[in-house]
Coordinates of C-alpha atoms and ligand atoms in Angstrom, one line a residue:
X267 CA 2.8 32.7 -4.4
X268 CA 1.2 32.3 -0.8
X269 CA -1.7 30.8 0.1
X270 CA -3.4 32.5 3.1
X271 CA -6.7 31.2 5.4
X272 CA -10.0 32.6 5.1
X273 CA -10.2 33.1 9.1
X274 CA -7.1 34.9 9.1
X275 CA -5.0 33.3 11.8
X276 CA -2.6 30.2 10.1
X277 CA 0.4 31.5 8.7
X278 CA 0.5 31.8 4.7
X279 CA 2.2 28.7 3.1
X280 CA 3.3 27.7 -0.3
X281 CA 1.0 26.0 -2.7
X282 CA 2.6 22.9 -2.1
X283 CA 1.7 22.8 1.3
X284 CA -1.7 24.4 1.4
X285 CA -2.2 21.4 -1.0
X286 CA -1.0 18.9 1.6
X287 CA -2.6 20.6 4.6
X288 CA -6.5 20.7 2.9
X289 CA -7.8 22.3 5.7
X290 CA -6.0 25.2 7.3
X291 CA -4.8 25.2 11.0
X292 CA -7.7 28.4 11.9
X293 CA -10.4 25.8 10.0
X294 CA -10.0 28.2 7.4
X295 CA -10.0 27.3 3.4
X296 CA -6.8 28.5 1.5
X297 CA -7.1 31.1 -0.9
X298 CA -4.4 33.1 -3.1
X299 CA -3.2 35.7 -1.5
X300 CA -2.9 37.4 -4.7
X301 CA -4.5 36.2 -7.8
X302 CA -2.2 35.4 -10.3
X303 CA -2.8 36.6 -14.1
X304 CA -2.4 33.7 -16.1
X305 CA -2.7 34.2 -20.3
X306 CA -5.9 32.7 -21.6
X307 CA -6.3 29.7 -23.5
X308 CA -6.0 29.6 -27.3
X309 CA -8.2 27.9 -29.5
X310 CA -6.8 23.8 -29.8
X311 CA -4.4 24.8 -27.1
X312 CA -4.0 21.2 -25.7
X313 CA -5.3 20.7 -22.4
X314 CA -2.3 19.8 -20.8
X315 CA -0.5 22.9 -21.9
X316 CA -3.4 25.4 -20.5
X317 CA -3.5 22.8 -17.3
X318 CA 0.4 23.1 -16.9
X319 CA 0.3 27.1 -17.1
X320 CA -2.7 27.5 -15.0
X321 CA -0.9 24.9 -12.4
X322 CA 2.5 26.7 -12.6
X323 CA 0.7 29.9 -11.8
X324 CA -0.5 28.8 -8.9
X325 CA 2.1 26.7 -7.8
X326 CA 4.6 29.5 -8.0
X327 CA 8.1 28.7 -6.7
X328 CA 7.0 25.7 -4.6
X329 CA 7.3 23.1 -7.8
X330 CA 9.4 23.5 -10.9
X331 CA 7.7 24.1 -14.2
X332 CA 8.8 20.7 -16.1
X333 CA 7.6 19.2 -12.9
X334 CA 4.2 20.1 -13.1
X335 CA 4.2 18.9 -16.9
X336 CA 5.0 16.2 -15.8
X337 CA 2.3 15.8 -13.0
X338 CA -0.5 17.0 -15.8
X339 CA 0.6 14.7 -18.5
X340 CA 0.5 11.7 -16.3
X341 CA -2.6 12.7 -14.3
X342 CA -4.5 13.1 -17.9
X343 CA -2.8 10.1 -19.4
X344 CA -5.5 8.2 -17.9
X345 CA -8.2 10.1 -19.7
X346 CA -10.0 8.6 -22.7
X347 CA -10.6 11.5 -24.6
X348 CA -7.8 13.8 -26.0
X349 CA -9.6 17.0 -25.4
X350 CA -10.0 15.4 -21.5
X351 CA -13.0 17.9 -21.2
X352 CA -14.8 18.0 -24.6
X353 CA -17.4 20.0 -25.4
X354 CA -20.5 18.4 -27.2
X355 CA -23.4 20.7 -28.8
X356 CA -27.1 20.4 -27.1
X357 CA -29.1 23.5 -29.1
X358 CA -28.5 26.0 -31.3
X359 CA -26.6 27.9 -28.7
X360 CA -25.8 25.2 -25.8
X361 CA -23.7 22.8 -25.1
X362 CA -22.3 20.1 -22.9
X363 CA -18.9 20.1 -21.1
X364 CA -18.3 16.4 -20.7
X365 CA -16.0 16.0 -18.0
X366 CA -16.6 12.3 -17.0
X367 CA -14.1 10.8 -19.7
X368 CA -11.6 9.9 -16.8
X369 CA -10.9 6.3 -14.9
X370 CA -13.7 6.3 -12.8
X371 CA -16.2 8.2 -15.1
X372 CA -16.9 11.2 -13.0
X373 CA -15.4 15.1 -12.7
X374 CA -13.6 14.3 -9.7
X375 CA -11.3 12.6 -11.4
X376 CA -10.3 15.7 -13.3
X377 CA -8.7 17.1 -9.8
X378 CA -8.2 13.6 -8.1
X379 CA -5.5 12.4 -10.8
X380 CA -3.7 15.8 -9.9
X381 CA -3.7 15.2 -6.2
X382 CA -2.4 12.0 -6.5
X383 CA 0.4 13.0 -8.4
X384 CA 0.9 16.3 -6.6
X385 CA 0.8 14.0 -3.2
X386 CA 3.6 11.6 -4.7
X387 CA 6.1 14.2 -5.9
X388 CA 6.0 16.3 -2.5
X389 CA 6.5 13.1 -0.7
X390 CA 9.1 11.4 -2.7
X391 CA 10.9 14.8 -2.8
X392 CA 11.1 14.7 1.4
X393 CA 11.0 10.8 1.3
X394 CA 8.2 10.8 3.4
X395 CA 5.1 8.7 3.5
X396 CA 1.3 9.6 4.2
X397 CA -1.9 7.5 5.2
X398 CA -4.5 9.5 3.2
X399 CA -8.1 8.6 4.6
X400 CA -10.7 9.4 2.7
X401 CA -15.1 8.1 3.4
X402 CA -17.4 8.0 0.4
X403 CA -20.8 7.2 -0.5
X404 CA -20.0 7.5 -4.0
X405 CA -17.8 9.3 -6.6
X406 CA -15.1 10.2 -4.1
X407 CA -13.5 7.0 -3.3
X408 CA -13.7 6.0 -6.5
X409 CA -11.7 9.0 -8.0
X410 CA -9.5 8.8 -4.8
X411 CA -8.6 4.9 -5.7
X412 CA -7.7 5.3 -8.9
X413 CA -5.6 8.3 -8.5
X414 CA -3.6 7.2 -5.9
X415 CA -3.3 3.2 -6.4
X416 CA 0.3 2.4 -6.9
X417 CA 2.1 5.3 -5.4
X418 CA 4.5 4.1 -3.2
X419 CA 4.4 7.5 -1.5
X420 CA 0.7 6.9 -0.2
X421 CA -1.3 4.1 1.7
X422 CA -4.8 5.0 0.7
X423 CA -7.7 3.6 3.0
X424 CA -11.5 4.4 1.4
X425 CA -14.5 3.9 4.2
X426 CA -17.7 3.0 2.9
X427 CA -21.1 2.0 4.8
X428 CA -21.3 -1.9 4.0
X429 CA -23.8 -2.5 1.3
X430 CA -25.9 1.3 1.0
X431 CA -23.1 2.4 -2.0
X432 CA -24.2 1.1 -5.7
X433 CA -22.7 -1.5 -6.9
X434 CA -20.9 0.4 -9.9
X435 CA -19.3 2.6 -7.6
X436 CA -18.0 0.0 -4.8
X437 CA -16.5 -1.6 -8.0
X438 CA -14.3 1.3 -9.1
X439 CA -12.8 1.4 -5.7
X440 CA -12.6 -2.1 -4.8
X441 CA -10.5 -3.4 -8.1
X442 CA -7.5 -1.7 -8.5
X443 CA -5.7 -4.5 -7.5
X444 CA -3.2 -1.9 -5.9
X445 CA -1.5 -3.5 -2.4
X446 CA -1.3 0.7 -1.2
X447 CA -5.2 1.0 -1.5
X448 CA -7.2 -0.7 1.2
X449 CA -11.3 -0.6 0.8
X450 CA -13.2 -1.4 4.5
X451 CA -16.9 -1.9 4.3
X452 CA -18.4 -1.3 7.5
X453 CA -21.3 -2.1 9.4
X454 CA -22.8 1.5 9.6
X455 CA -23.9 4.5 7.4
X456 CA -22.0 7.2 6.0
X457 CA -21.9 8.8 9.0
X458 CA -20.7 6.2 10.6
X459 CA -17.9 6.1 8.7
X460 CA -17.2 10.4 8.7
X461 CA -17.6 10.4 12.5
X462 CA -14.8 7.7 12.4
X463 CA -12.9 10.2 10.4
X464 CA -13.4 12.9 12.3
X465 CA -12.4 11.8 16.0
X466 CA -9.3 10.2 14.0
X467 CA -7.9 13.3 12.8
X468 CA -9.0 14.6 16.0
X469 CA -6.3 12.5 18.0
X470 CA -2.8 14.3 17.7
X471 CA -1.0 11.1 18.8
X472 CA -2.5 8.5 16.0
X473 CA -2.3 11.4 13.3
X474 CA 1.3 12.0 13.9
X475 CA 2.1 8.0 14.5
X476 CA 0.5 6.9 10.8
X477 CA 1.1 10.5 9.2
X478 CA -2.4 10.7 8.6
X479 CA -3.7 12.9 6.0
X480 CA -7.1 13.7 3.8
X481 CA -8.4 14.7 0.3
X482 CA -11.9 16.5 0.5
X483 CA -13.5 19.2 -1.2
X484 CA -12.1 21.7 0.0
X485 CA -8.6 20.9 -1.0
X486 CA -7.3 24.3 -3.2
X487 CA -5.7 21.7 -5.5
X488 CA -9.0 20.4 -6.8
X489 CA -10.1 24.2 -7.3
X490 CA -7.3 24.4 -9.4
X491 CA -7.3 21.9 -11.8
X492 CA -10.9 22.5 -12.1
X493 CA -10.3 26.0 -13.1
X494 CA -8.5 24.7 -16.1
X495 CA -11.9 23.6 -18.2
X496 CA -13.5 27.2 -17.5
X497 CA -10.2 28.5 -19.8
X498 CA -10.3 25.5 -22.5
X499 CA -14.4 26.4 -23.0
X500 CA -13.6 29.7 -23.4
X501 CA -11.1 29.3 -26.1
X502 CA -13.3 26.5 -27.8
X503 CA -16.1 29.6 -28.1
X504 CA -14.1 32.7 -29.3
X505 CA -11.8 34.5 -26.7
X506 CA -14.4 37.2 -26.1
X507 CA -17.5 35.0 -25.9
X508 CA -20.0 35.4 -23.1
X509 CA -20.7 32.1 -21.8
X510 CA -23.4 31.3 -19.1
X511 CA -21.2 28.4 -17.6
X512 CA -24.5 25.7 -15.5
X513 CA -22.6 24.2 -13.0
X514 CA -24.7 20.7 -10.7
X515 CA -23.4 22.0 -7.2
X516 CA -23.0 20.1 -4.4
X517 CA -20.1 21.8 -1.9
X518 CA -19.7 24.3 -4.5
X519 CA -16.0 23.3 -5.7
X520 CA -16.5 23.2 -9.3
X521 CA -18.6 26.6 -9.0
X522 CA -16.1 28.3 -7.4
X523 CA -13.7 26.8 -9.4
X524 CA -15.1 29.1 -12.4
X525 CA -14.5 32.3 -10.3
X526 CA -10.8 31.5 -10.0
X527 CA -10.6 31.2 -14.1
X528 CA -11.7 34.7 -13.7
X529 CA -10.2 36.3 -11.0
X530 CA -6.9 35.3 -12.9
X531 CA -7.9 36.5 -16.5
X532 CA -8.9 33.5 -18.3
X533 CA -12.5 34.4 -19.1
X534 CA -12.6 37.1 -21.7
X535 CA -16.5 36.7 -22.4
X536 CA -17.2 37.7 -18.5
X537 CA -17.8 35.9 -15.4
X538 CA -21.7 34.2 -15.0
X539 CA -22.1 30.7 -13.0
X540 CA -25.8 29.6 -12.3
X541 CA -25.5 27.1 -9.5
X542 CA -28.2 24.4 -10.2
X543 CA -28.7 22.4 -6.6
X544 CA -31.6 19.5 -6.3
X545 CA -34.1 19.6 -3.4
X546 CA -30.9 20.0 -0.9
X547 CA -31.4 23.8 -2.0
X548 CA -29.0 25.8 1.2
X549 CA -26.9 26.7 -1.6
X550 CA -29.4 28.7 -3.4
X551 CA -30.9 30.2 -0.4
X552 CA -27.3 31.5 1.0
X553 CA -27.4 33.7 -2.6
X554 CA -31.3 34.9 -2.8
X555 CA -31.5 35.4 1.5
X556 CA -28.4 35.6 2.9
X557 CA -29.3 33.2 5.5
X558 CA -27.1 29.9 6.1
X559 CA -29.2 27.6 7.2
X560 CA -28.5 23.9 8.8
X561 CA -31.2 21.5 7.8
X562 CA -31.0 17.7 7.2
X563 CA -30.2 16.4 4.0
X564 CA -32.6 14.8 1.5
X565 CA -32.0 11.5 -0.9
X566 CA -32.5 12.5 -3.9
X567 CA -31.5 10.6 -7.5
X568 CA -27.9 13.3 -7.4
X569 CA -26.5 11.6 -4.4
X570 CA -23.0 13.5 -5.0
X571 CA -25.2 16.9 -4.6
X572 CA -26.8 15.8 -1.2
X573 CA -25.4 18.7 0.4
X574 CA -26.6 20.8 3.3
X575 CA -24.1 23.5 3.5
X576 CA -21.7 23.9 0.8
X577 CA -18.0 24.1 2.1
X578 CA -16.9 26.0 -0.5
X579 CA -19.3 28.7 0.2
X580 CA -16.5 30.5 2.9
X581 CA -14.0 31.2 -0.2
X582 CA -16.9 33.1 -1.7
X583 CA -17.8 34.9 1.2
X584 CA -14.5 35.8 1.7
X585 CA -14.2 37.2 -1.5
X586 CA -17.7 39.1 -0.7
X587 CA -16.5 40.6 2.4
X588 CA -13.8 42.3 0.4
X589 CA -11.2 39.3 2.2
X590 CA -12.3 40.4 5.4
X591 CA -11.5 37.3 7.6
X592 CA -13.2 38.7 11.0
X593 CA -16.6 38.7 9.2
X594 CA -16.1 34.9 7.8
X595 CA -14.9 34.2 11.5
X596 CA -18.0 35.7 12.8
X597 CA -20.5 34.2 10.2
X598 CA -19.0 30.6 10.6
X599 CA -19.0 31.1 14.8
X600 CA -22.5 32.7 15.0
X601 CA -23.6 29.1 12.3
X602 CA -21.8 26.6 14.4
X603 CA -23.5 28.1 17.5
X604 CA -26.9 28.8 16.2
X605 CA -27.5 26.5 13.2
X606 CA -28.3 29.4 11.5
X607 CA -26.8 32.3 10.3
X608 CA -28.0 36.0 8.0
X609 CA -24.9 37.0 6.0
X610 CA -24.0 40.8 7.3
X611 CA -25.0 43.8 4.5
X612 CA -21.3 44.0 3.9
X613 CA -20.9 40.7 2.4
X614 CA -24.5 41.0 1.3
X615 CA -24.6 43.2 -1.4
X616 CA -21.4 42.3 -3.3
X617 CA -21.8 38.9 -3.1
X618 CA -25.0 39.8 -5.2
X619 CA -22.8 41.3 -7.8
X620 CA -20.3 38.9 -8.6
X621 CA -22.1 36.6 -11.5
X622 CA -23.4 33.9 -9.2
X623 CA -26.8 32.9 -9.3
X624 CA -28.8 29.5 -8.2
X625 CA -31.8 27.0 -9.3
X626 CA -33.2 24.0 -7.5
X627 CA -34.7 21.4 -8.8
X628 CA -36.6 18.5 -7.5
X629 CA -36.2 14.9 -8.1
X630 CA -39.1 14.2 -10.2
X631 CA -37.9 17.1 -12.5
X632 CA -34.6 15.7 -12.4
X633 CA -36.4 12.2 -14.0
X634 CA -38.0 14.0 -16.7
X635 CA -35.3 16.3 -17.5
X636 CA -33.0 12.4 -18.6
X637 CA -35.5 11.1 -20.7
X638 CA -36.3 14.7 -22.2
X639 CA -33.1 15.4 -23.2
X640 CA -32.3 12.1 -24.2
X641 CA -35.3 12.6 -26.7
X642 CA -34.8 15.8 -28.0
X643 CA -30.8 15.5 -28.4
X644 CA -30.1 12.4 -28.1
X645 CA -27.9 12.5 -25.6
X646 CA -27.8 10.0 -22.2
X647 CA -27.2 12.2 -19.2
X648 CA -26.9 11.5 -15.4
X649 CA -29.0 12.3 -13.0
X650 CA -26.3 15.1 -12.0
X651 CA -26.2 16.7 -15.3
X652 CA -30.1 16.6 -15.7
X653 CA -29.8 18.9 -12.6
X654 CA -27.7 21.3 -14.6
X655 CA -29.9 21.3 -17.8
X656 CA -33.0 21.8 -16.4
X657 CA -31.6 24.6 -14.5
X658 CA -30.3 25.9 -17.6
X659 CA -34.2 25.3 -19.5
X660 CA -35.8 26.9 -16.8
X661 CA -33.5 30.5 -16.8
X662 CA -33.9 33.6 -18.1
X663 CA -33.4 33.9 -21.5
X664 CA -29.5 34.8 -22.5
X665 CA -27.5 36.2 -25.7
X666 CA -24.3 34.3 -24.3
X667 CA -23.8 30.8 -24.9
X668 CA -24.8 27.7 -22.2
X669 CA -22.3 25.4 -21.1
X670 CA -23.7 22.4 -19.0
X671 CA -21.2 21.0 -16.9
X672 CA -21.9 16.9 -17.5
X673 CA -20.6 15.6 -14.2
X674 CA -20.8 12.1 -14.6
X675 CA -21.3 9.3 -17.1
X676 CA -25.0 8.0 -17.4
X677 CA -23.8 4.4 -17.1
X678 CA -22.6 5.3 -13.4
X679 CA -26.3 5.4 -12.0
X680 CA -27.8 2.4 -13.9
X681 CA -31.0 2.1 -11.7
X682 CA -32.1 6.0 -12.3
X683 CA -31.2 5.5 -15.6
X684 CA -34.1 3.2 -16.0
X685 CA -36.5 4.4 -14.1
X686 CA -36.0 7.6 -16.4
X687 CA -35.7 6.0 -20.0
X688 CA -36.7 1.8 -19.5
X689 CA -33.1 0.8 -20.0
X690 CA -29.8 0.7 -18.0
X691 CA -27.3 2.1 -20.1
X692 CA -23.4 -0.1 -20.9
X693 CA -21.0 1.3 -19.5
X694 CA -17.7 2.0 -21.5
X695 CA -15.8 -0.3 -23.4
X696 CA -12.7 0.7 -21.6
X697 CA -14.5 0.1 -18.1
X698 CA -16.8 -2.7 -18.8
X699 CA -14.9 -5.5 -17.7
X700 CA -14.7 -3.9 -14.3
X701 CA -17.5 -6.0 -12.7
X702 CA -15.3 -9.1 -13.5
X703 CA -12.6 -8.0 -11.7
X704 CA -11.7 -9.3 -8.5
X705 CA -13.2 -6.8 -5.5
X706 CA -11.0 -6.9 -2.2
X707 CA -12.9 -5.0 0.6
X708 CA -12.8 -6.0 4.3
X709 CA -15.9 -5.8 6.4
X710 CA -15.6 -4.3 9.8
X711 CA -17.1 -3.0 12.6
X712 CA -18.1 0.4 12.7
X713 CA -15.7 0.8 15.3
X714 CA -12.9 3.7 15.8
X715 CA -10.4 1.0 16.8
X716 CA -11.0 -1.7 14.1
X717 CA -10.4 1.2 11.3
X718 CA -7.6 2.3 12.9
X719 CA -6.2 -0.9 13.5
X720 CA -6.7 -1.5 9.6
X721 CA -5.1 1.9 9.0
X722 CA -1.4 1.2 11.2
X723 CA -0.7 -2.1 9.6
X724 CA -1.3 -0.7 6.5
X725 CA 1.2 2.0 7.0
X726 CA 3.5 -0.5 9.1
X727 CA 3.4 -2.6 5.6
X728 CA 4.7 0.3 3.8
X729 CA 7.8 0.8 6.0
Ligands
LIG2197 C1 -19.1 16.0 -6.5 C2 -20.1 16.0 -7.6 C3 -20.9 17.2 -7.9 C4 -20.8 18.4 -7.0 O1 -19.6 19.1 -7.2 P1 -19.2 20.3 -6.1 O2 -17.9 20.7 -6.5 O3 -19.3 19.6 -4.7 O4 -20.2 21.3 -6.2 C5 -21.8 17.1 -9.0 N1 -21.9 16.0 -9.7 C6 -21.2 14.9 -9.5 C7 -21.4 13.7 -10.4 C8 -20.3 14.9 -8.4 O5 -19.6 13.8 -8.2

């Protein structure tokens, strides 16, 4: 199994490494070079088995099979639900896919636990260390945290703008009581603190010296592990099933995440993903135009879907231009030159055909959709979720069944919450001590050498 770049110029790897690398040398994404045909999920098959075999797959030669058990049993040890990614009934034909039942209450955890664990068995094979950096305004560092705290493999350092994150998610990275995980709040905006990410990666010398590496969305790994609830829903339905999976997009991981189930045979009902984006809407206008579009980004009450161009959208485009890496190399030139961007015909019309489609939704819809739902079903959902079921309201009608993708627990966006329904839901019992836990954070400067200071003696500590 290789792993090649969507550009077309970085030399295929193993999955091991793609996984390591994130980003390929060309700026690329990796992508299978074939796509492996991996048996689909039977009905009560436990997740870990389906998430072992999908993983192996993928993983090919580069990690042994009982190794990978191993990485999925421990990553979804920490998950409170047996099933890891239930699926809860909404209508007479609909339902939710909960997938915020692990440590830090949100989907990223589903790939983030995998990473970490992934990370720590590559390194402690070579005996090597890393400094994974990673800047958040919300889920991210959380799911990063928890994943990696305690691996002796990894010093973790999370940026975060100093006091414009919620307090619920500050808390989930701040209290792991981990000496490898370091939290630095600083004086800036998220930015701020991407910019200081950036022009660190961007210095050879400081990258090599601290062995600095990064998880972000566009790491295969988290495509994945993702690809393993697409396969459990389908076996939870009927093998042959159609399912119209709603997925709240942001960068487009999780969508394309659905694709890959596909692609490698573990959707026997079919292949149909409606994107549902909030007023940040490039996504949807990349599939109805064909025109890529750079525009600035708009708050809305989905924070973690504040997305202006979505970076998973080159893996699909690659796929649309029949893996044709000069016209991804000339759309992504012509877009970082111009702004803006009109897909050529070639990629056009396939990329029409492949069971895509998109929905925006604006924020006061998003408001009603919590406190409608919550009164015809009973069910609390987050302001990401109500994306995804208004999306999935306002479609055409369908024969195949509706799976919601629920992205995040309610309880993580207290302030929406109540603004939606009058109340602030509890979180968790198994997470509702966290805000008397002790929070460790330093405030700095948002300065390249102060973080990078904070970074070396970090990794000097490790030693
Ligand atoms: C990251 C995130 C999304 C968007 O997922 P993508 O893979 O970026 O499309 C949606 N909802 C929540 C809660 C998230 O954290």
């Amino acid at each position: 199994m290789k792993y090649v770049s969507t550009r077309g110029q970085a030399d295929p790897v193993d999955f091991v490494t793609a996984c390591l690398n994130g980003l390929a040398p060309d700026g690329g994404l990796y992508v299978p070079e074939e796509w492996p045909q991996i048996a689909p999920a039977v009905p009560n098959e436990p997740y870990v088995d389906v998430a072992t075999r999908v993983i192996s797959a993928m993983a090919g030669a580069s990690i042994g099979a009982d190794d990978v058990r191993a990485m999925c049993e421990r990553a979804y040890a920490s998950f409170s639900h047996p099933a890891v990614a239930p699926l809860v009934q909404t209508g007479t034909n609909a339902w939710l896919m909960e997938l915020h039942h692990g440590p830090t209450l949100a989907f990223k955890d589903v790939a983030m636990q995998l990473i970490g664990q992934l990370y720590d068995h590559a390194l402690t094979a070579k005996n090597a260390h890393l400094s994974v950096v990673c800047a958040t305004s919300g889920d991210t560092g959380g799911a990063a945290a928890a994943a990696f705290a305690g691996l002796s493999s990894v010093s973790m350092t999370i940026l975060h703008p100093h006091e414009r994150i919620a307090p619920v998610q500050r808390l989930f990275m701040t209290t792991t009581g981990a000496s490898n995980v370091q939290n630095l709040a600083l004086h800036g905006d998220f930015d701020d603190c991407q910019a200081i990410v950036k022009d660190m990666f961007a210095d050879k010398g400081f990258t090599a010296e601290v062995g600095l590496s990064g998880v972000n969305s566009i790491n295969w790994m988290r495509i994945a592990a993702q690809s393993v609830y697409y396969a459990t829903a389908q076996a939870a339905l009927g093998p042959s099933t159609p399912i119209r999976f709603v997925v709240p997009s942001g960068n487009m991981g999780d969508a394309f995440a659905g694709y890959v189930a596909a692609r490698c045979g573990l959707l026997g009902g079919g292949f149909e993903v409606l994107c549902a984006v909030n007023q940040n809407k490039a996504l949807a206008e990349l599939l109805a135009d064909g025109v890529m579009r750079r525009t600035p980004a708009v708050a809305t009450p989905s924070p973690a879907m504040d997305i202006t161009v979505p970076s998973n959208f080159e893996r699909l485009l690659f796929e649309a231009a029949g893996r044709n890496d000069s016209v991804v190399r000339d759309v992504y030139a012509a877009f970082a030159q111009a702004g803006e961007t009109t897909l050529p015909e070639t990629a056009r019309g396939p990329l029409g055909c492949m069971g895509f489609s998109a929905a925006s939704v604006t924020s006061d819809d998003i408001l009603a959709e919590i406190a409608r739902f919550q009164d015809e079903t009973g069910w609390l959902i987050c302001p990401h979720t109500a994306v995804g079921t208004f999306a999935a309201r306002e479609a055409p009608e369908t024969d195949a069944a509706t799976v919601v993708l629920a992205t995040a627990h309610a309880a993580k966006f207290p302030e929406i919450i109540e603004q939606a329904v009058g109340f602030a839901p509890d979180l968790p019992r198994r997470v509702a001590d966290i805000d008397g836990n002790a929070e460790v954070f330093h405030t700095i400067p948002a300065e390249p050498l102060a973080v990078r200071e904070a970074i070396a003696t970090l990794a000097a500590s490790a030693r």
